Coordinates of C-alpha atoms in Angstrom, one line a residue:
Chain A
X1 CA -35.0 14.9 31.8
X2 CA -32.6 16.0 28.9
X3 CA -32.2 18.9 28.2
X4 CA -33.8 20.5 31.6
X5 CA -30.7 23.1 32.1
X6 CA -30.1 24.2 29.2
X7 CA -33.7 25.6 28.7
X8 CA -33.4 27.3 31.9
X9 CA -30.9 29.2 30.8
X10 CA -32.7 30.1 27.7
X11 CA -35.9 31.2 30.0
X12 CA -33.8 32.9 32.5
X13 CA -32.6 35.1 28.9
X14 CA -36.5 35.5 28.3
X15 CA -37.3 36.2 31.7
X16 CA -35.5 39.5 31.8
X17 CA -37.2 42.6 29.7
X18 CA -36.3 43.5 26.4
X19 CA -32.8 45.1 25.8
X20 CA -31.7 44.6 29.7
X21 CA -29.1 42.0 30.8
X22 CA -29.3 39.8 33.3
X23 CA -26.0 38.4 35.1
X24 CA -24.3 36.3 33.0
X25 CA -25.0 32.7 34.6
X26 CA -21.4 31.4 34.9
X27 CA -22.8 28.4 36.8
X28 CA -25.5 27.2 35.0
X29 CA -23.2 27.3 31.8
X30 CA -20.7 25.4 32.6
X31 CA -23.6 23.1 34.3
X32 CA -24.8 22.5 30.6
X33 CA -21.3 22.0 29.4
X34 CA -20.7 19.6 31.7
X35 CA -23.7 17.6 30.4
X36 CA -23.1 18.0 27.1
X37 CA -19.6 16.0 28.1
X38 CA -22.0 12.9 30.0
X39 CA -23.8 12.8 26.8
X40 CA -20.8 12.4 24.8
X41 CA -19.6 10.1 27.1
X42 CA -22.4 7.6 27.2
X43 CA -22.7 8.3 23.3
X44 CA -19.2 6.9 22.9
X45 CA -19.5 4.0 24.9
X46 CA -22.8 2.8 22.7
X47 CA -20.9 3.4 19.7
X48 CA -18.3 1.5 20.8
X49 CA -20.5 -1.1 21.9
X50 CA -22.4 -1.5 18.1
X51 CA -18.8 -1.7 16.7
X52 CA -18.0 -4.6 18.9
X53 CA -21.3 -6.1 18.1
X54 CA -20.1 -6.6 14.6
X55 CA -20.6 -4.5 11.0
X56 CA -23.6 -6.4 10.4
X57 CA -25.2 -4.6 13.6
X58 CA -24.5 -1.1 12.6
X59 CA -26.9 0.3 10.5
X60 CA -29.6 -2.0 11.8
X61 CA -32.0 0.1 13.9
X62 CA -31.6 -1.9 17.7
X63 CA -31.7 -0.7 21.0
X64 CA -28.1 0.7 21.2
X65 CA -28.8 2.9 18.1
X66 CA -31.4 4.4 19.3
X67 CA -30.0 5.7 22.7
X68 CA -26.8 7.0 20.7
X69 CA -29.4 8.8 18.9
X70 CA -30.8 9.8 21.6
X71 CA -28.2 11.4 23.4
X72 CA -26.5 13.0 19.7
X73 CA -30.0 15.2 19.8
X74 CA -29.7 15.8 23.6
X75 CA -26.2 17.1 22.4
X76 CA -27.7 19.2 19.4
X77 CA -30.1 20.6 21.5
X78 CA -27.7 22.1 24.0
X79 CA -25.7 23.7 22.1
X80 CA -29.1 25.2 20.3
X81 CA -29.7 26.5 23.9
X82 CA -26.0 27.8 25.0
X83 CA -25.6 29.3 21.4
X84 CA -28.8 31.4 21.5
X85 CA -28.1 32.5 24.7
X86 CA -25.1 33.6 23.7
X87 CA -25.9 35.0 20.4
X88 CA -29.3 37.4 22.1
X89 CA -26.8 38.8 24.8
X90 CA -24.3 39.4 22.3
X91 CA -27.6 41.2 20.1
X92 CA -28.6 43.4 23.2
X93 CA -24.7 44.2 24.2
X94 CA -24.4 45.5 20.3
X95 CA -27.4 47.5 20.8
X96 CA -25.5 48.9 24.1
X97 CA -22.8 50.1 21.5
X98 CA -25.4 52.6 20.0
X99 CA -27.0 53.8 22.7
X100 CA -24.5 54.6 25.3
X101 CA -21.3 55.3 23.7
X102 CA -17.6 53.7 24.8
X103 CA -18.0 53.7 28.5
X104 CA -20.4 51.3 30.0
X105 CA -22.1 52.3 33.6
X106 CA -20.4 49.8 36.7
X107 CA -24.2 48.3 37.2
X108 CA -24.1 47.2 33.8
X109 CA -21.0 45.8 33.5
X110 CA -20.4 43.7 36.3
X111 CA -23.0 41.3 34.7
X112 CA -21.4 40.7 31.6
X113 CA -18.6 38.0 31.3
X114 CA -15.2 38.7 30.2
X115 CA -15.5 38.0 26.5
X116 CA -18.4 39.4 26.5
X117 CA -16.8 43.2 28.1
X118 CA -14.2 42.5 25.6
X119 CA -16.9 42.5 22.8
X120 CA -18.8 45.4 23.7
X121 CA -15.3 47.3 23.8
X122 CA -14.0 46.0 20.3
X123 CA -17.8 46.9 19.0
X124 CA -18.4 50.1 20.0
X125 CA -14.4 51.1 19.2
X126 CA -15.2 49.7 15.5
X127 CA -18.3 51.9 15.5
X128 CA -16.6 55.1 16.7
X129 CA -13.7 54.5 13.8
X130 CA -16.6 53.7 10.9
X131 CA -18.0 57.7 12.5
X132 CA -15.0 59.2 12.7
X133 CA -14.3 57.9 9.2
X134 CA -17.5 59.2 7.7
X135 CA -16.9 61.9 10.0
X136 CA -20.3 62.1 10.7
X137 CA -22.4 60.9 14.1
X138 CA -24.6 58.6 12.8
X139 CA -26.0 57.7 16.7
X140 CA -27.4 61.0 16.3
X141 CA -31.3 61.2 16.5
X142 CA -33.3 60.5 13.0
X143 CA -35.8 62.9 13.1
X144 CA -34.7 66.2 11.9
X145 CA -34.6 68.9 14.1
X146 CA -37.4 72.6 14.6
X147 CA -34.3 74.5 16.3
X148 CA -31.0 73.5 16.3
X149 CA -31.4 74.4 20.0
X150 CA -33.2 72.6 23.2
X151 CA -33.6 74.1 26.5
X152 CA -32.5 71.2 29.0
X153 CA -31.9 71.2 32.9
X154 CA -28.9 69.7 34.5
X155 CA -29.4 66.7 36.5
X156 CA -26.1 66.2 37.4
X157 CA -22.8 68.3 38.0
X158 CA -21.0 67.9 35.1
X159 CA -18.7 70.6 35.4
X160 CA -16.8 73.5 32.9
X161 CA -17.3 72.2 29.1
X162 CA -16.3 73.0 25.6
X163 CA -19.5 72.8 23.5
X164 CA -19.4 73.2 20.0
X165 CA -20.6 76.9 20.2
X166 CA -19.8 77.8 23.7
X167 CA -18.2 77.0 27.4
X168 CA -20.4 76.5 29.4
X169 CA -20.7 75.7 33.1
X170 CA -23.3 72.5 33.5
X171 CA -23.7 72.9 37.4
X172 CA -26.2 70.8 38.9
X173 CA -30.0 72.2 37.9
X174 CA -29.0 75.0 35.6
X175 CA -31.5 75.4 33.1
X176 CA -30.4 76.4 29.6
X177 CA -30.5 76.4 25.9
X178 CA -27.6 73.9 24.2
X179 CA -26.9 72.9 20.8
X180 CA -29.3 69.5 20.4
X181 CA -26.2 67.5 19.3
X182 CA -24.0 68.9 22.4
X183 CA -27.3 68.0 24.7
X184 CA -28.1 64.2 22.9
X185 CA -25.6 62.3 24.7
X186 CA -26.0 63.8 28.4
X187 CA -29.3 63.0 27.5
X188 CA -28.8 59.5 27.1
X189 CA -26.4 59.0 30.2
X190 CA -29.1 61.1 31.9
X191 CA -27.3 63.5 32.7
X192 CA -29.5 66.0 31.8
X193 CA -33.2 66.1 30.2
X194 CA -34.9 68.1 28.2
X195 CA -37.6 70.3 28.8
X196 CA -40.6 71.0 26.5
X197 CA -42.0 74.1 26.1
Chain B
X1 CA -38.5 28.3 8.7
X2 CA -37.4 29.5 11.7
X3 CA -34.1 31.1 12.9
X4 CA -31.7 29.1 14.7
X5 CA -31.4 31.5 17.5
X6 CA -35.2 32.1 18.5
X7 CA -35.9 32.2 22.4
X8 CA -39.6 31.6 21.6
X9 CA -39.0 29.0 19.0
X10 CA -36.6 27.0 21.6
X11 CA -38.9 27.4 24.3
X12 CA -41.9 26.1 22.3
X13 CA -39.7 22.9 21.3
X14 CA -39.2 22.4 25.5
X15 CA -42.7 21.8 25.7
X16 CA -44.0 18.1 26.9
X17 CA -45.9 16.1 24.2
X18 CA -47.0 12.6 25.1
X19 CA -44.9 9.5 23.6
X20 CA -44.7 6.1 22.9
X21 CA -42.0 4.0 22.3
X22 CA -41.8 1.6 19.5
X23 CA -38.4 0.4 19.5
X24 CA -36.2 -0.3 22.8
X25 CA -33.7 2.0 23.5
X26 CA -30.4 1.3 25.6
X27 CA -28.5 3.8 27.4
X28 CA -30.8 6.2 28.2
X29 CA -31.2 7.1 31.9
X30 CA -34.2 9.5 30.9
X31 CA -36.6 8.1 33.4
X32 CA -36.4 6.8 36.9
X33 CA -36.0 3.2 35.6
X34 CA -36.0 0.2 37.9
X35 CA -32.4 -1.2 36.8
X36 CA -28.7 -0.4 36.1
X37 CA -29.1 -1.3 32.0
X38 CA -30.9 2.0 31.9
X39 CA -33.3 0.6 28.8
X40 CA -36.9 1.8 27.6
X41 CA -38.9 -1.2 26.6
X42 CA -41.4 -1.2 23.3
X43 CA -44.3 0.5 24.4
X44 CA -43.5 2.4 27.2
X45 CA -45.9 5.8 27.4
X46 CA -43.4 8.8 28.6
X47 CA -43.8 12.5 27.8
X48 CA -40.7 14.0 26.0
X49 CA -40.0 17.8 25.1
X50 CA -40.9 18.2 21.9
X51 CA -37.5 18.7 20.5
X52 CA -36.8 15.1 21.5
X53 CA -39.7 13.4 20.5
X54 CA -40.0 15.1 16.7
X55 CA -36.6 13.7 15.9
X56 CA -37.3 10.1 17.4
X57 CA -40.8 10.5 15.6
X58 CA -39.4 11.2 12.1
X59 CA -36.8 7.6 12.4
X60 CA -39.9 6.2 13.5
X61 CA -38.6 5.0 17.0
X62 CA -41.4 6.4 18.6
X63 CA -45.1 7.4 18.0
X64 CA -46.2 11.2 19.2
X65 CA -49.7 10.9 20.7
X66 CA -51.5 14.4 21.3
X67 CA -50.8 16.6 23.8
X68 CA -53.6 16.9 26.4
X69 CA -54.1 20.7 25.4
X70 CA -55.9 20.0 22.4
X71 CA -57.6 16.9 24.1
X72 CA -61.6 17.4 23.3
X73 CA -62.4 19.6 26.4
X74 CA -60.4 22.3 25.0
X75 CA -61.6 22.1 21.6
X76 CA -65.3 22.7 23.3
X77 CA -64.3 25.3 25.4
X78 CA -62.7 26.9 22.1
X79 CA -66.1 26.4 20.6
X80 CA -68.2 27.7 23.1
X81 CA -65.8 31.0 24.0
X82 CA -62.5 31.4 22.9
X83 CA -62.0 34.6 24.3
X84 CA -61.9 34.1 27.9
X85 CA -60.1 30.1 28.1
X86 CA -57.2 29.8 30.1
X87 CA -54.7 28.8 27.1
X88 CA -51.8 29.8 29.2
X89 CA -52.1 27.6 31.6
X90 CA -52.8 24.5 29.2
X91 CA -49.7 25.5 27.2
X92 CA -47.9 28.9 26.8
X93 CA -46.7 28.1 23.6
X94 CA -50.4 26.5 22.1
X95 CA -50.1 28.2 18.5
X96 CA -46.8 27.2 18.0
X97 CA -47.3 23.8 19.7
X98 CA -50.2 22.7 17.7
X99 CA -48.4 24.5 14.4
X100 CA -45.8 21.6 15.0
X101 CA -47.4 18.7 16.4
X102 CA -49.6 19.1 13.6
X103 CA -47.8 16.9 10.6
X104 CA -46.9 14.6 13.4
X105 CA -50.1 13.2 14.7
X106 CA -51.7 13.9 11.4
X107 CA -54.5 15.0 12.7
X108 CA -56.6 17.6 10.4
X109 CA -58.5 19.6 13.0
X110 CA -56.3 20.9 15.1
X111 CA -55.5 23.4 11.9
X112 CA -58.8 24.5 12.6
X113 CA -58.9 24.9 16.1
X114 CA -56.2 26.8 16.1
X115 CA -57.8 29.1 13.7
X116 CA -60.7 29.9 15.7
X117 CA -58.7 30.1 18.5
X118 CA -56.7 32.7 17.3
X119 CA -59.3 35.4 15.6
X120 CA -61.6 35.2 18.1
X121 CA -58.9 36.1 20.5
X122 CA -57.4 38.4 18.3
X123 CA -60.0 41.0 18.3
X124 CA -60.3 40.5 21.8
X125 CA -56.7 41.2 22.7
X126 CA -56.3 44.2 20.7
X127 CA -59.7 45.4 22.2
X128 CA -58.1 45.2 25.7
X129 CA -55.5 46.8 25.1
X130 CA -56.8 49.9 23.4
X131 CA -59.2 50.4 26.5
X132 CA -58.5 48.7 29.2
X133 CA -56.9 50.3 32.2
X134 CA -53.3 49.5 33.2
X135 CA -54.5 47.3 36.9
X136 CA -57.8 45.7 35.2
X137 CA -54.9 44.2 33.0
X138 CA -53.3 41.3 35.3
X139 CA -56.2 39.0 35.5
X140 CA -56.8 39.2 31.5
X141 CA -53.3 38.9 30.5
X142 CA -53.0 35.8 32.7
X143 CA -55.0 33.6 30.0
X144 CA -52.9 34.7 27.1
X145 CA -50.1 32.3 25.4
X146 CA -46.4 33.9 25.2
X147 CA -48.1 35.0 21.1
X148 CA -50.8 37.0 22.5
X149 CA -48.8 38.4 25.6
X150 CA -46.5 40.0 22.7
X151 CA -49.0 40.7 20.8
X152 CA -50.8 42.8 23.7
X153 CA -47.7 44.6 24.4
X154 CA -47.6 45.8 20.7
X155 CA -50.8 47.2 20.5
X156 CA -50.1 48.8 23.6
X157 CA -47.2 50.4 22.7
X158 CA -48.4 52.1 19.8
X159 CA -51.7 53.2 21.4
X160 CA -49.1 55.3 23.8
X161 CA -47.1 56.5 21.2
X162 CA -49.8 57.8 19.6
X163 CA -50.7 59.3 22.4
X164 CA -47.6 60.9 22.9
X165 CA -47.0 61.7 19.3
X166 CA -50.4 63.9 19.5
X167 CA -49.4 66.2 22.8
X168 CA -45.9 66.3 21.7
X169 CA -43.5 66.4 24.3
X170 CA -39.8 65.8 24.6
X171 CA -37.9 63.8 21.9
X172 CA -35.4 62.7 23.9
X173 CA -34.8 60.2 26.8
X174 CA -32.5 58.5 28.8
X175 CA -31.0 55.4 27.4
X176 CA -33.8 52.9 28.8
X177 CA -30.9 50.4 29.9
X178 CA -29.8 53.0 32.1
X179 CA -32.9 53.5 33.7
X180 CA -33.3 50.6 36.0
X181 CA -30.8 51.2 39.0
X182 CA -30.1 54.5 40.1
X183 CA -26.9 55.3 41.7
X184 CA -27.3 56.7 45.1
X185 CA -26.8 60.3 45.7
X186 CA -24.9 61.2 47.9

């Protein structure tokens, strides 16, 4: 049936949860492409065919008509697919660019394909001149803060830093109190997390 | 109208509607067809995706017929219980389905149906999901269309973040794409 691949591709975009990527499907892309070509192909040789068949023929509605049409909206219909599954990764990799800033994790992005690594860099570079133009982080949580401070335990070693008030040693499961804008982004790495009190 | 780009939409257009073909058609290898020319004759019953058969429909090359999941069992079923029939496994997509098919088939009731259809289940589905636990879920959630499925998770949702909004806790989280594969630690 027409059409079959494509919509896999859309499903297999569905499939995965909200805001997570699944492996870019090289294969089955360039599978739908390929089609896309066959249709063309056959819809070329039917027009070629009504030409021969004289003017009179054209606009008439016979048999030949109707498989051009046929395989136009098999066409249309593909590219609906491919572009959507485009355009959703290309949505979720945006939404990448807010939540983890600049560097993206290897597990993440061995599944994107190469213009779509290229994206992700150009998009979250544009954000971080647009911030550092405003000078302000606008990433930042919404909600405004009790106490400017958190207490938060170290998951992972991160080493000797320069905060914004202090140095501070972040050694593997130190527990201690950090500006919240310091702690927000080893948050979201997970890095560190935050402990209520 | 809506947008170009919509998973759901596209996949509700992929759904099979049964068809009839008024006009031949050359060319078209769509069907296991006994000879090289590749033709449909006049009056051959196939099922096309939706997508397909909408467009032919509208130049009038072929006549939509409607799709078994609003045949007249369902519509009883509806009737008698709405709540607790299987529309997920007649079609995943059955709002959206019968919200297109509609205009085609011109058929007046299926409006209705759907209506019925969808409060009943409506109270139902937010009821669910207020209440019930997390593994009495599975067997309930296997009935629902890819509308209510969403529609479940919503209700859901909020019901825990109201939760979680009343004992407080922490604000902040790991970045939820991160949270999936862990790195091994060495």
């Amino acid at each position: 049936m027409y059409g079959k691949k494509a919509s896999e591709l859309v499903k297999e975009f569905a499939s995965s949860e909200p805001g997570q990527l699944s492996a870019f499907n090289n294969d089955l892309f360039s599978q739908v492409l390929e089609e896309c070509n066959g249709h063309l192909l056959h819809l070329q040789s039917l027009l070629r065919k009504m030409q021969e068949d004289g003017p009179d023929n054209q606009t008439s509605r016979n048999a030949d008509h109707f498989g051009a049409l046929m395989h136009h909206l098999s066409i249309v219909r593909n590219k609906r697919c491919l572009m959507a599954y485009v355009y959703n990764r290309a949505e979720v990799i945006q939404h990448l660019g807010w939540t983890i800033e600049r560097v993206l994790p290897e597990e993440i992005e061995e599944k994107l394909s190469n213009p779509e690594k290229d994206y992700f860099k150009n998009h979250s570079a544009t954000l971080q001149s647009y911030m550092s133009e405003l000078d302000l982080d606008l990433a930042v949580d919404m909600v405004p803060p009790k106490d400017p401070y958190i207490k938060v335990r170290v998951l992972e070693e991160i080493g000797n830093v320069v905060l914004s008030d202090q140095f501070a040693n972040l050694a593997r499961h130190a527990i201690l109190f950090l500006r919240r804008t310091d702690a927000e982004h080893y948050i979201s790495q997970g890095l560190m997390e935050e402990l209520s009190s | 109208m809506t947008n170009y780009f919509d998973i759901d939409d596209i996949l509700a257009e992929d759904e099979l509607v049964p068809a009839t073909f008024r006009e031949a058609t050359n060319g078209v290898g769509l069907f296991d067809s006994t000879d090289d020319t590749n033709k449909v004759e006049p009056g051959s019953k196939v099922e096309l995706p939706f997508w397909l058969a909408q467009e032919l429909h509208l130049r009038q090359a072929v006549t939509v017929n409607v799709p078994p999941c609003f045949n007249k069992r369902t519509r009883e079923e509806i009737d008698a219980d709405a709540a607790h029939v299987d529309l997920r496994n007649r079609c995943p997509f059955f709002y959206e389905l019968g919200y297109k098919i509609a205009p085609l088939v011109g058929d007046k009731t299926i409006g209705r149906v759907l209506l019925i259809a969808f409060r009943t289940r409506y109270k139902e589905v937010l009821i669910k999901a207020h209440t019930a636990a997390f593994e009495a879920t599975a067997k309930f959630l296997s009935l629902l269309t890819e509308e209510e499925v969403k529609l479940y998770k919503a209700a859901q949702s909020s019901a825990i973040a109201f939760k979680k909004w009343r004992k407080g806790g922490p604000r902040f989280q790991k970045a939820s794409v991160l949270g999936r594969k862990r790195k091994p630690i060495q």
